[in-house]
XYZ file of C-alpha atoms in Angstrom:
749
model
C -31.383 -114.519 -110.326
C -30.259 -117.725 -112.201
C -28.220 -117.308 -115.356
C -30.707 -119.440 -117.267
C -33.443 -116.831 -116.799
C -31.160 -114.046 -117.990
C -30.122 -116.098 -121.013
C -33.750 -116.756 -121.875
C -34.353 -113.009 -121.848
C -31.607 -112.319 -124.380
C -31.893 -115.482 -126.500
C -34.585 -113.667 -128.486
C -31.970 -111.040 -129.365
C -28.777 -113.061 -129.965
C -27.141 -116.400 -129.167
C -23.382 -116.163 -128.491
C -20.909 -115.208 -125.751
C -17.938 -112.860 -125.894
C -15.717 -110.722 -123.660
C -16.853 -107.146 -123.130
C -15.743 -104.541 -125.673
C -14.804 -100.969 -124.615
C -17.670 -98.734 -123.352
C -17.805 -96.699 -126.595
C -18.212 -99.881 -128.637
C -20.983 -101.155 -126.346
C -22.988 -98.028 -126.997
C -22.308 -98.141 -130.752
C -23.488 -101.724 -131.032
C -26.702 -101.080 -129.126
C -27.579 -98.068 -131.259
C -26.612 -99.852 -134.465
C -29.301 -102.439 -133.787
C -31.846 -99.769 -132.874
C -32.132 -100.826 -129.238
C -33.039 -98.308 -126.555
C -31.378 -98.336 -123.155
C -34.757 -99.275 -121.694
C -35.070 -102.352 -123.942
C -31.581 -103.506 -123.059
C -32.137 -102.941 -119.344
C -35.454 -104.814 -119.441
C -33.897 -107.828 -121.189
C -31.015 -107.971 -118.704
C -33.308 -107.352 -115.709
C -31.384 -104.296 -114.526
C -32.146 -100.602 -114.162
C -31.816 -98.120 -117.010
C -29.119 -96.231 -115.097
C -27.098 -99.452 -114.801
C -26.872 -99.862 -118.572
C -25.995 -96.164 -118.950
C -23.146 -96.669 -116.478
C -21.832 -99.640 -118.454
C -21.855 -97.635 -121.678
C -20.149 -94.600 -120.132
C -17.457 -96.688 -118.449
C -18.425 -95.483 -114.962
C -19.300 -99.008 -113.856
C -18.686 -102.562 -115.069
C -21.244 -105.399 -115.059
C -20.856 -108.219 -112.588
C -21.975 -111.857 -112.825
C -24.497 -113.101 -113.675
C -25.430 -109.970 -115.668
C -21.901 -109.712 -117.109
C -22.106 -112.992 -119.061
C -25.556 -112.168 -120.402
C -24.418 -108.683 -121.446
C -21.342 -110.143 -123.170
C -23.605 -112.601 -125.000
C -25.679 -109.737 -126.346
C -22.721 -107.569 -127.388
C -20.899 -110.359 -129.230
C -23.943 -111.113 -131.297
C -24.401 -107.426 -132.101
C -20.746 -107.198 -133.131
C -21.331 -109.982 -135.680
C -24.304 -108.120 -137.106
C -22.659 -104.703 -137.129
C -18.897 -104.876 -137.676
C -17.145 -101.586 -136.997
C -15.990 -101.100 -140.600
C -19.476 -101.606 -142.062
C -20.972 -99.239 -139.523
C -18.399 -96.549 -140.328
C -19.286 -96.678 -144.012
C -22.956 -96.432 -143.238
C -22.389 -93.387 -141.049
C -20.317 -91.710 -143.754
C -23.079 -92.193 -146.307
C -25.710 -90.849 -143.938
C -23.990 -87.581 -143.092
C -25.270 -85.951 -146.288
C -28.928 -86.030 -145.260
C -30.761 -85.241 -141.980
C -32.328 -88.503 -140.874
C -34.340 -90.160 -138.173
C -33.449 -93.103 -135.980
C -35.547 -96.236 -136.554
C -36.496 -98.604 -133.765
C -37.021 -102.330 -134.405
C -40.669 -103.313 -134.347
C -42.010 -105.258 -131.396
C -45.004 -107.436 -132.270
C -48.113 -106.269 -130.392
C -51.650 -107.420 -131.079
C -54.048 -104.732 -132.233
C -56.777 -105.998 -129.956
C -57.277 -108.529 -127.190
C -60.316 -110.004 -125.511
C -61.127 -108.929 -121.977
C -60.278 -111.274 -119.161
C -63.081 -112.360 -116.921
C -64.249 -109.435 -114.774
C -61.832 -107.059 -116.465
C -62.729 -103.529 -117.496
C -61.570 -102.049 -120.789
C -59.253 -99.693 -118.883
C -57.731 -102.609 -116.998
C -57.405 -104.545 -120.266
C -55.429 -101.727 -121.827
C -53.100 -101.567 -118.836
C -52.684 -105.349 -118.820
C -51.881 -105.282 -122.522
C -49.149 -102.750 -121.840
C -47.753 -104.988 -119.101
C -47.855 -107.960 -121.481
C -45.954 -105.962 -124.082
C -43.304 -104.948 -121.563
C -42.785 -108.512 -120.349
C -42.760 -110.085 -123.841
C -39.225 -110.932 -125.062
C -38.038 -108.791 -127.949
C -37.596 -110.899 -131.074
C -35.098 -110.146 -133.822
C -35.086 -111.239 -137.455
C -32.449 -113.774 -138.535
C -28.998 -112.266 -139.160
C -29.428 -112.441 -142.927
C -32.366 -110.036 -142.831
C -31.400 -108.081 -139.752
C -28.394 -106.408 -141.352
C -29.459 -102.847 -142.139
C -28.206 -99.275 -141.798
C -28.454 -97.775 -138.331
C -30.290 -94.720 -139.669
C -32.796 -94.283 -142.418
C -33.716 -91.374 -144.637
C -37.345 -91.206 -143.592
C -38.454 -87.741 -142.555
C -41.045 -88.782 -139.994
C -40.865 -89.984 -136.413
C -40.651 -93.719 -135.850
C -41.145 -96.130 -132.994
C -40.737 -99.772 -132.115
C -44.493 -100.428 -132.273
C -46.133 -101.478 -135.559
C -48.127 -98.738 -137.221
C -47.423 -96.368 -134.358
C -47.097 -93.295 -136.565
C -50.328 -93.420 -138.511
C -52.563 -90.479 -137.691
C -56.209 -91.034 -136.790
C -58.409 -90.452 -139.847
C -60.818 -87.560 -139.669
C -64.268 -88.497 -138.461
C -63.127 -91.671 -136.705
C -65.995 -93.109 -134.619
C -65.637 -92.455 -130.904
C -65.569 -96.167 -130.052
C -62.542 -96.660 -132.301
C -60.501 -93.654 -131.254
C -58.748 -95.498 -128.434
C -56.860 -97.421 -131.114
C -55.568 -94.150 -132.525
C -54.166 -93.206 -129.133
C -51.959 -96.288 -129.253
C -48.915 -94.450 -127.886
C -50.685 -93.367 -124.716
C -52.004 -90.083 -123.366
C -48.690 -88.242 -123.103
C -44.994 -88.172 -123.853
C -41.949 -86.759 -122.093
C -39.807 -85.050 -124.734
C -36.054 -85.174 -124.143
C -32.790 -84.945 -126.098
C -30.211 -87.744 -125.856
C -26.426 -87.412 -125.883
C -26.372 -87.630 -129.682
C -28.751 -84.691 -130.014
C -31.683 -86.875 -131.091
C -35.081 -85.732 -129.773
C -36.914 -88.620 -128.114
C -40.477 -88.880 -126.860
C -40.806 -91.218 -123.870
C -44.350 -92.578 -123.797
C -46.159 -94.815 -121.346
C -45.401 -98.531 -121.316
C -41.707 -98.012 -122.091
C -42.286 -96.900 -125.687
C -39.783 -94.389 -127.103
C -40.490 -92.415 -130.277
C -37.920 -90.563 -132.368
C -39.047 -87.004 -133.017
C -37.910 -85.234 -136.203
C -39.312 -81.806 -135.204
C -36.792 -78.966 -135.279
C -39.020 -76.293 -133.731
C -41.924 -76.058 -131.330
C -44.519 -75.484 -134.099
C -43.257 -78.553 -135.954
C -43.316 -80.530 -132.697
C -47.002 -79.665 -132.314
C -47.649 -80.660 -135.936
C -45.826 -83.966 -135.472
C -47.761 -84.723 -132.288
C -51.133 -84.310 -133.976
C -50.187 -85.948 -137.286
C -47.998 -88.853 -136.208
C -47.618 -88.976 -132.432
C -50.801 -90.998 -131.843
C -51.065 -89.473 -128.394
C -54.264 -88.737 -126.514
C -56.898 -90.354 -124.372
C -60.477 -91.415 -125.163
C -63.261 -89.395 -123.566
C -64.510 -90.410 -120.144
C -68.215 -90.056 -120.943
C -70.477 -90.311 -123.983
C -71.070 -86.603 -124.649
C -67.495 -85.651 -123.703
C -64.368 -84.965 -125.720
C -61.175 -86.923 -126.186
C -58.296 -85.646 -124.081
C -55.715 -83.609 -125.969
C -52.176 -85.027 -126.136
C -49.818 -83.815 -123.434
C -46.134 -83.118 -124.078
C -43.805 -82.788 -121.084
C -40.676 -80.839 -122.015
C -37.442 -81.565 -120.161
C -34.718 -78.945 -119.730
C -32.816 -80.393 -122.698
C -35.949 -80.164 -124.846
C -36.500 -76.549 -123.775
C -32.999 -75.662 -124.900
C -33.480 -77.499 -128.202
C -36.667 -75.583 -128.988
C -35.395 -72.170 -127.887
C -37.263 -71.864 -124.588
C -35.717 -70.762 -121.275
C -34.876 -73.537 -118.836
C -36.231 -71.503 -115.917
C -38.449 -68.456 -115.622
C -37.337 -65.097 -114.308
C -39.038 -63.684 -111.211
C -41.126 -61.415 -113.407
C -42.164 -64.292 -115.691
C -42.961 -66.452 -112.694
C -45.298 -63.796 -111.314
C -46.931 -63.362 -114.720
C -47.211 -67.135 -115.146
C -45.858 -67.040 -118.698
C -43.022 -65.893 -120.920
C -43.516 -62.569 -122.771
C -45.756 -62.505 -125.808
C -42.882 -61.164 -127.916
C -40.643 -64.174 -127.224
C -39.245 -65.694 -130.416
C -40.935 -69.065 -129.838
C -44.323 -67.394 -129.343
C -43.731 -65.564 -132.631
C -42.892 -68.878 -134.325
C -46.224 -70.297 -133.176
C -48.074 -67.217 -134.405
C -46.435 -67.396 -137.830
C -47.478 -71.055 -138.069
C -51.107 -70.075 -137.315
C -51.098 -71.616 -133.853
C -52.817 -69.860 -130.962
C -52.303 -69.808 -127.203
C -54.994 -69.532 -124.550
C -55.192 -66.428 -122.340
C -52.686 -67.870 -119.897
C -50.073 -67.800 -122.677
C -46.958 -69.940 -122.866
C -46.458 -70.866 -119.237
C -45.914 -73.981 -117.118
C -49.165 -75.461 -118.482
C -49.781 -74.139 -121.986
C -52.388 -75.029 -124.573
C -51.493 -74.613 -128.245
C -54.409 -74.898 -130.646
C -56.102 -73.961 -133.873
C -59.852 -73.228 -133.940
C -61.824 -76.457 -134.283
C -63.275 -77.366 -137.653
C -66.398 -79.420 -137.186
C -65.808 -82.127 -134.589
C -62.042 -82.279 -135.154
C -59.812 -80.620 -132.558
C -56.250 -79.492 -133.119
C -54.830 -78.890 -129.648
C -51.702 -79.933 -127.773
C -50.956 -79.212 -124.126
C -47.486 -78.566 -122.754
C -46.235 -79.327 -119.257
C -42.892 -77.766 -118.298
C -41.603 -79.179 -114.986
C -38.642 -76.799 -114.668
C -41.156 -73.917 -114.722
C -42.795 -75.451 -111.623
C -45.629 -77.134 -113.492
C -45.394 -80.097 -111.099
C -45.784 -78.605 -107.625
C -43.517 -80.510 -105.242
C -46.203 -80.379 -102.528
C -48.318 -82.714 -104.645
C -45.885 -84.314 -107.103
C -42.893 -84.784 -104.820
C -39.652 -85.049 -106.802
C -41.399 -85.927 -110.079
C -39.816 -82.931 -111.840
C -36.345 -84.386 -111.171
C -37.102 -87.901 -112.446
C -35.484 -89.255 -115.643
C -37.786 -88.982 -118.695
C -38.849 -92.631 -118.733
C -39.698 -92.578 -115.020
C -41.596 -89.303 -115.326
C -43.577 -90.764 -118.227
C -44.462 -93.707 -116.010
C -45.653 -91.515 -113.103
C -47.744 -89.202 -115.273
C -48.962 -92.128 -117.382
C -50.301 -94.040 -114.381
C -52.037 -90.888 -113.149
C -53.495 -90.220 -116.598
C -54.776 -93.770 -117.063
C -56.399 -93.901 -113.631
C -57.551 -90.295 -113.192
C -57.233 -88.372 -116.471
C -54.580 -86.653 -118.554
C -53.399 -83.722 -116.390
C -54.905 -80.416 -117.505
C -52.850 -78.227 -115.175
C -52.287 -78.395 -111.440
C -53.902 -81.201 -109.481
C -56.618 -78.717 -108.460
C -57.365 -77.806 -112.070
C -57.384 -81.474 -113.047
C -59.762 -82.309 -110.204
C -62.209 -79.706 -111.450
C -61.775 -80.726 -115.095
C -62.504 -84.327 -114.124
C -65.947 -83.271 -112.892
C -66.706 -81.685 -116.253
C -65.228 -84.575 -118.238
C -67.535 -87.006 -116.440
C -70.576 -84.698 -116.715
C -70.180 -82.541 -119.859
C -72.577 -79.564 -119.883
C -74.142 -80.406 -123.253
C -74.937 -83.422 -125.401
C -76.227 -84.075 -128.903
C -80.014 -84.160 -129.162
C -82.059 -86.800 -130.922
C -82.367 -86.192 -134.695
C -85.026 -83.601 -135.559
C -87.509 -83.662 -138.418
C -84.706 -82.724 -140.787
C -82.517 -85.520 -139.452
C -80.047 -83.097 -137.837
C -78.930 -82.992 -134.219
C -78.255 -79.954 -132.104
C -76.596 -79.233 -128.778
C -78.799 -79.506 -125.702
C -78.376 -79.518 -121.918
C -76.919 -82.734 -120.562
C -79.111 -83.851 -117.623
C -77.200 -84.244 -114.377
C -74.552 -81.675 -115.333
C -74.037 -78.115 -114.121
C -74.857 -76.745 -117.573
C -72.756 -74.417 -119.684
C -73.784 -71.132 -118.030
C -72.737 -70.017 -114.538
C -75.364 -69.399 -111.872
C -75.249 -66.950 -108.973
C -74.783 -68.323 -105.499
C -76.932 -67.275 -102.554
C -75.712 -64.142 -100.709
C -74.903 -66.218 -97.610
C -72.753 -68.556 -99.756
C -70.764 -65.739 -101.373
C -67.212 -65.229 -100.078
C -66.147 -61.782 -98.928
C -65.616 -59.374 -101.827
C -68.206 -61.036 -104.088
C -70.258 -58.681 -106.309
C -73.427 -59.729 -104.433
C -71.957 -58.056 -101.340
C -70.792 -54.826 -102.931
C -73.368 -52.755 -101.009
C -72.044 -53.820 -97.612
C -69.919 -51.280 -95.689
C -66.241 -51.499 -96.549
C -64.999 -52.986 -93.269
C -68.124 -54.936 -92.395
C -67.444 -58.362 -90.881
C -70.181 -60.878 -91.522
C -71.164 -63.146 -88.654
C -72.739 -66.624 -88.637
C -76.159 -65.120 -89.323
C -74.934 -63.600 -92.576
C -72.361 -66.056 -93.866
C -72.267 -69.808 -94.506
C -69.073 -71.011 -92.859
C -68.638 -74.731 -93.507
C -64.974 -75.633 -93.054
C -62.913 -78.586 -91.853
C -62.111 -79.080 -88.169
C -59.284 -77.261 -86.406
C -60.015 -78.073 -82.759
C -58.088 -79.077 -79.671
C -58.568 -79.105 -75.898
C -56.379 -79.523 -72.796
C -55.828 -83.113 -71.703
C -57.596 -84.356 -68.618
C -55.707 -85.664 -65.581
C -56.646 -89.202 -66.540
C -55.341 -88.723 -70.086
C -52.050 -87.349 -68.743
C -51.454 -90.649 -66.941
C -51.483 -92.474 -70.274
C -48.246 -92.868 -72.203
C -48.987 -92.083 -75.838
C -50.915 -89.911 -78.257
C -52.050 -91.848 -81.324
C -53.255 -90.167 -84.510
C -55.842 -91.624 -86.884
C -56.167 -90.299 -90.425
C -59.315 -90.776 -92.503
C -58.462 -92.049 -95.984
C -59.664 -89.792 -98.785
C -62.007 -88.118 -96.288
C -63.346 -85.436 -98.613
C -63.848 -87.926 -101.429
C -65.859 -90.092 -99.029
C -67.851 -86.984 -98.092
C -68.763 -86.505 -101.754
C -69.921 -90.098 -102.243
C -73.685 -90.261 -102.645
C -74.125 -86.592 -101.723
C -77.075 -84.811 -103.330
C -76.000 -81.331 -104.441
C -77.689 -78.502 -106.261
C -77.356 -78.366 -110.026
C -79.100 -75.068 -110.706
C -79.708 -71.669 -109.127
C -80.973 -71.348 -105.533
C -84.489 -70.396 -104.513
C -85.131 -68.306 -101.389
C -87.715 -69.684 -98.964
C -89.028 -68.019 -95.790
C -89.779 -70.146 -92.680
C -89.280 -73.472 -94.516
C -89.823 -76.927 -93.102
C -86.437 -78.618 -93.049
C -86.001 -81.362 -95.637
C -82.791 -83.407 -95.216
C -83.027 -84.507 -98.862
C -83.085 -80.956 -100.231
C -79.623 -79.415 -100.793
C -79.219 -75.814 -99.774
C -78.229 -73.371 -97.045
C -80.420 -72.980 -93.954
C -80.585 -70.179 -91.379
C -81.307 -71.996 -88.126
C -80.464 -71.811 -84.414
C -78.584 -74.942 -83.291
C -77.368 -73.580 -79.957
C -79.860 -75.792 -78.098
C -78.179 -79.039 -79.197
C -76.587 -80.487 -76.037
C -73.822 -83.018 -76.676
C -74.125 -84.301 -73.109
C -77.252 -86.174 -74.157
C -77.653 -87.313 -77.748
C -79.208 -90.068 -79.744
C -76.888 -92.784 -81.025
C -79.001 -94.847 -83.343
C -82.350 -95.164 -81.591
C -81.043 -94.827 -78.030
C -80.273 -91.751 -75.950
C -76.780 -91.804 -74.393
C -75.054 -89.644 -71.803
C -71.656 -88.200 -72.799
C -69.170 -85.689 -71.419
C -70.095 -82.842 -73.760
C -67.177 -80.697 -72.547
C -64.716 -83.161 -74.083
C -66.406 -83.152 -77.489
C -66.189 -80.535 -80.248
C -69.417 -79.072 -81.544
C -70.264 -80.612 -84.919
C -71.627 -77.283 -86.136
C -68.495 -75.082 -86.179
C -64.955 -75.698 -87.492
C -63.385 -74.573 -84.207
C -65.679 -76.901 -82.264
C -67.331 -74.034 -80.361
C -70.995 -74.279 -79.474
C -73.144 -71.891 -81.566
C -74.507 -68.878 -79.707
C -77.443 -68.118 -81.983
C -78.797 -68.495 -85.511
C -76.337 -69.311 -88.272
C -76.220 -70.517 -91.858
C -75.534 -74.218 -92.332
C -75.460 -76.655 -95.237
C -78.043 -79.424 -95.366
C -75.793 -82.219 -93.929
C -75.050 -80.145 -90.811
C -78.707 -79.421 -90.053
C -79.643 -83.040 -90.796
C -77.091 -84.195 -88.198
C -78.727 -82.037 -85.529
C -81.962 -83.886 -86.256
C -80.099 -87.218 -86.143
C -78.782 -86.361 -82.669
C -82.401 -86.100 -81.519
C -83.082 -82.347 -81.620
C -85.781 -80.342 -83.355
C -84.783 -77.668 -85.867
C -86.853 -74.727 -87.100
C -85.176 -72.862 -89.962
C -86.034 -69.187 -90.326
C -84.924 -68.913 -93.925
C -83.263 -71.013 -96.605
C -81.767 -70.941 -100.068
C -82.615 -74.324 -101.552
C -81.991 -75.968 -104.909
C -84.888 -77.950 -106.296
C -82.813 -78.944 -109.329
C -80.368 -81.383 -107.761
C -78.635 -84.712 -108.153
C -75.645 -86.857 -107.194
C -73.285 -84.917 -109.417
C -70.083 -86.064 -107.697
C -70.699 -89.824 -107.678
C -68.778 -90.534 -110.893
C -65.982 -88.212 -109.760
C -65.726 -90.056 -106.444
C -65.766 -93.481 -108.086
C -63.002 -92.557 -110.527
C -60.727 -91.156 -107.817
C -61.520 -93.957 -105.375
C -60.641 -96.604 -107.946
C -57.433 -94.756 -108.848
C -56.424 -94.554 -105.196
C -57.220 -98.187 -104.384
C -55.493 -99.515 -107.515
C -52.322 -97.551 -106.785
C -52.285 -98.549 -103.120
C -52.756 -102.172 -104.188
C -49.667 -101.795 -106.376
C -47.866 -100.657 -103.214
C -48.976 -103.810 -101.411
C -51.947 -102.392 -99.483
C -55.227 -104.060 -100.399
C -58.835 -103.598 -99.370
C -60.324 -105.961 -96.774
C -56.998 -106.764 -95.107
C -56.989 -107.832 -91.471
C -56.158 -104.906 -89.132
C -52.696 -106.175 -88.169
C -51.860 -107.009 -91.791
C -53.095 -103.592 -92.888
C -50.912 -101.729 -90.378
C -47.907 -103.841 -91.414
C -48.587 -103.228 -95.115
C -48.904 -99.477 -94.591
C -45.576 -99.330 -92.767
C -43.055 -98.203 -95.363
C -45.374 -98.808 -98.319
C -44.199 -95.633 -100.057
C -40.602 -96.834 -100.035
C -41.585 -99.959 -101.998
C -42.146 -97.864 -105.104
C -41.466 -94.128 -104.611
C -42.829 -93.336 -108.066
C -46.232 -94.840 -107.309
C -46.148 -93.030 -103.969
C -46.007 -89.812 -106.000
C -49.143 -90.911 -107.850
C -50.937 -91.502 -104.538
C -50.014 -88.007 -103.364
C -51.247 -86.503 -106.639
C -54.569 -88.377 -106.427
C -55.178 -87.060 -102.906
C -54.298 -83.531 -104.008
C -56.709 -83.889 -106.936
C -59.556 -84.518 -104.487
C -58.833 -81.598 -102.181
C -57.744 -79.227 -104.930
C -60.750 -79.980 -107.128
C -63.135 -79.227 -104.276
C -61.212 -76.068 -103.423
C -61.565 -74.844 -107.004
C -65.343 -74.860 -106.574
C -64.876 -71.661 -104.565
C -61.761 -70.227 -106.192
C -60.882 -66.745 -104.975
C -59.369 -63.889 -107.037
C -55.809 -64.551 -108.176
C -54.379 -61.116 -108.768
C -56.066 -59.990 -111.988
C -56.117 -56.406 -110.669
C -59.210 -57.358 -108.712
C -60.974 -55.062 -106.245
C -63.656 -56.029 -103.680
C -67.128 -55.906 -105.161
C -65.930 -56.627 -108.691
C -66.286 -60.022 -110.442
C -63.195 -62.173 -110.928
C -62.376 -64.652 -113.647
C -63.457 -67.832 -111.856
C -67.034 -66.545 -111.499
C -67.564 -67.079 -115.232
C -67.272 -70.865 -114.828
C -70.341 -73.081 -114.344
C -68.158 -75.035 -111.929
C -67.749 -72.074 -109.575
C -70.084 -73.526 -106.970
C -69.283 -72.634 -103.341
C -72.482 -74.379 -102.230
C -71.204 -77.755 -103.486
C -67.881 -77.256 -101.734
C -69.671 -76.324 -98.504
C -71.919 -79.399 -98.688
C -68.949 -81.767 -99.154
C -66.990 -80.216 -96.272
C -70.084 -80.247 -94.072
C -70.709 -83.921 -94.730
C -67.034 -84.791 -94.197
C -66.966 -83.038 -90.824
C -70.249 -84.646 -89.786
C -69.033 -88.121 -90.830
C -66.014 -87.715 -88.549
C -68.068 -86.389 -85.630
C -70.500 -89.313 -85.926
C -67.594 -91.776 -85.552
C -66.234 -89.824 -82.572
C -69.615 -89.928 -80.813
C -70.025 -93.671 -81.477
C -66.519 -94.290 -80.134
C -67.119 -92.164 -77.020
C -70.458 -93.818 -76.266
C -68.903 -97.288 -76.482
C -65.449 -96.754 -74.909
C -65.615 -93.533 -72.884
C -62.625 -92.206 -74.861
C -62.642 -88.686 -76.277
C -60.382 -87.003 -78.853
C -57.648 -84.648 -77.722
C -57.288 -82.822 -81.065
C -58.762 -82.837 -84.564
C -57.319 -81.267 -87.696
C -59.332 -81.746 -90.879
C -59.290 -85.537 -91.336
C -56.861 -86.403 -88.502
C -58.025 -87.161 -84.943
C -55.763 -87.774 -81.927
C -56.502 -89.952 -78.878
C -54.543 -90.599 -75.690
C -53.758 -94.297 -75.203
C -51.389 -96.633 -73.357
C -50.194 -98.307 -76.557
C -48.523 -97.031 -79.703
C -50.898 -98.310 -82.384
C -54.601 -97.774 -83.141
C -55.290 -101.373 -82.114
C -54.366 -100.412 -78.554
C -57.534 -98.342 -78.155
C -59.920 -99.099 -81.047
C -62.668 -101.497 -79.861
C -62.062 -104.453 -82.181
C -63.752 -107.690 -81.107
C -62.874 -110.914 -82.886
C -61.329 -108.812 -85.638
C -64.528 -106.785 -86.127
C -64.700 -103.019 -85.468
C -67.383 -101.058 -83.658
C -70.290 -100.606 -86.111
C -70.357 -96.999 -87.255
C -67.059 -96.232 -85.517
C -63.460 -96.136 -86.666
C -62.346 -99.033 -88.850
C -58.817 -99.655 -90.074
C -58.552 -100.068 -93.828
C -57.546 -98.404 -97.072
C -61.006 -97.654 -98.479
C -62.133 -94.006 -98.456
C -63.743 -93.208 -95.100
C -61.766 -95.854 -93.212
C -58.744 -94.879 -91.128
C -55.031 -95.520 -91.026
C -52.325 -94.830 -88.456
C -51.127 -91.233 -88.840
C -48.443 -91.245 -86.151
C -47.663 -91.725 -82.468
C -45.962 -89.413 -79.972
C -45.680 -89.520 -76.190
C -48.018 -87.649 -73.862
C -44.917 -85.992 -72.403
C -44.076 -84.687 -75.878
C -47.557 -83.165 -76.181
C -47.429 -81.496 -72.778
C -43.893 -80.182 -73.398
C -44.885 -78.658 -76.739
C -47.941 -76.950 -75.273
C -45.947 -75.657 -72.321
C -43.166 -74.379 -74.568
C -45.603 -72.236 -76.543
C -47.834 -71.510 -73.533
C -50.770 -72.872 -75.517
C -52.809 -75.479 -73.591
C -55.041 -75.932 -76.656
C -52.300 -76.150 -79.286
C -53.548 -78.508 -82.011
C -51.299 -81.549 -81.617
C -52.917 -83.236 -84.631
C -50.887 -80.894 -86.837
C -47.604 -82.406 -85.594
C -48.530 -85.967 -84.628
C -47.035 -87.501 -87.769
C -43.354 -86.841 -87.056
C -43.435 -84.736 -83.878
C -41.603 -81.802 -85.442
C -42.759 -78.411 -84.153
C -40.943 -75.191 -85.043
C -41.301 -71.655 -83.764
C -42.463 -70.605 -87.218
C -45.393 -73.032 -86.963
C -46.729 -71.095 -84.022
C -46.136 -67.552 -85.163
C -42.968 -67.040 -83.117
């Protein structure tokens, strides 16, 4: 990078050149001027860790950064001579004080760019603020003590510590969340508590205890997120506590085995007692990895702060990767991007996925003013309501109270139980397939989110109907015999086609086996049997006349979050197939932090749907007794079943279209991954693209939900060797196609 660009970046700070002082002096000068490491690193176009290394003496800057760094330090030395600074520090030792950051000009509001949403405008404003050079007053006015005697937290953003006035109109509350939805609380080497917010903002925190930290957050932190829908509620501020912050506030850095099993620290812990004495309350889950600290609401005003404690395994590595090990500023970035595009995390990705449904469709809303001019709470149309409803007996999982009269060891069959699950199917390869060289895996992007898009689901309780006429537009569970559907001859569009049914999985069962008699199926499954050209005659049904497209907003929010983050990684919608495959190759290495966000978004989809049928989690539960999740209006196994049914059917429809056009059949399917034998190593070696256009209704390469990407390629010899090693001719190779690693533990050895 040319020196001129680096000089331009620091000219707003100082204008002189000098040799480098010792590492201790470099750090003193930066702190004397109230500069954070992040600000310095941004101006010099280097990483935060690079500046830390220069100040600790572990590394030395090299040209061209060295000259720019020297220019900055010499100017700071003129502003803050060592003798003056020493006298200031001596005077300040008598009083506990708070570090003050220099203010960075930032407009209170900005007009939207053409075609820009308000959310995008806020994110663009943050980017503008980060890229704007930091200006400094002239030396005559810039000379000031390094620390002040104010007792409140401060930041480098104007007015950042003013609390939102009570009764602030909803449309204006975004302004009072100026510091973002969350902050990562850490302690620096000087013992100062810092709150790393989104957009690179760092706040100094004066709180000496956890109760005072909660008070500061609500009074001065200006943290939170505006509600996602009209009748909803603003998101509570989220504080992420690092290990250093835990030690500062008297909390254990890690949980004991007993505390981990309980999910919380004991109720008699000293910090819990501090909260109690300060009139703060904890929810039933106590002070655990995701804790909520609150006071009962007064009117419309909430007083609630949520804690996230990564070292207590709040950020599951299966979904958040190495986020828990990131530096505070980087962790704030990861969680901030997720919060701005999805929502402020409310717990695990599964919990957040479920909470997002409620945030977009709150159960109640304010009514129109009555005769007395007052409003009251009423049901919000299109929501699940505020009271739970019972599922149908066929939709109830084993152990549900509706099944308490069944014999203890009774196993329900297809005629008693709705069993809509994702595919886990494989078959032996044919002789012709064994002559090919490779096995190529396709993965459906955001498959379950795509299955939720436009799906009509029940909103209320089910109604039992005997001998109904099937209605594909009516959500519910149907008892019907689909064993007569023959995949050797099916309708594709308006034409009947002949296929090799033995090489296709049944679309009606997760294992791909053909049904042997009547069974319970969700509406999308039965509708697909009709689409294939076969008559259906249900014997019984549990249908929901109160229904709607409840998940559309949820899908749109998660789809947009996924596409925006993938675009940041260089993968855009509507790319040409070859460009798309090239962009996907190594995209996660371009920005590992954004790759974490992508993983969390995907987990939010699957986890949120899984929560719709949450099973007992300890709680001393016994079969036949209710468990805690049943008290939620969002405990809806029928909605989960409908989404999984539609997702499985969507995949089968593409497989049938592909087989009818090419004569190629899948070797294995696992959930949203399907494997084909081919002579080439990429999907373009067997997908029927013509002039850059895919087969209509078949597999199409792309990043949008429902389109496919390359999951992985292995050799046919690898597949045959693995199956022979485990003596399993139908071992599901889709499970291992990504990297080819198969262990004995994977196969129960």
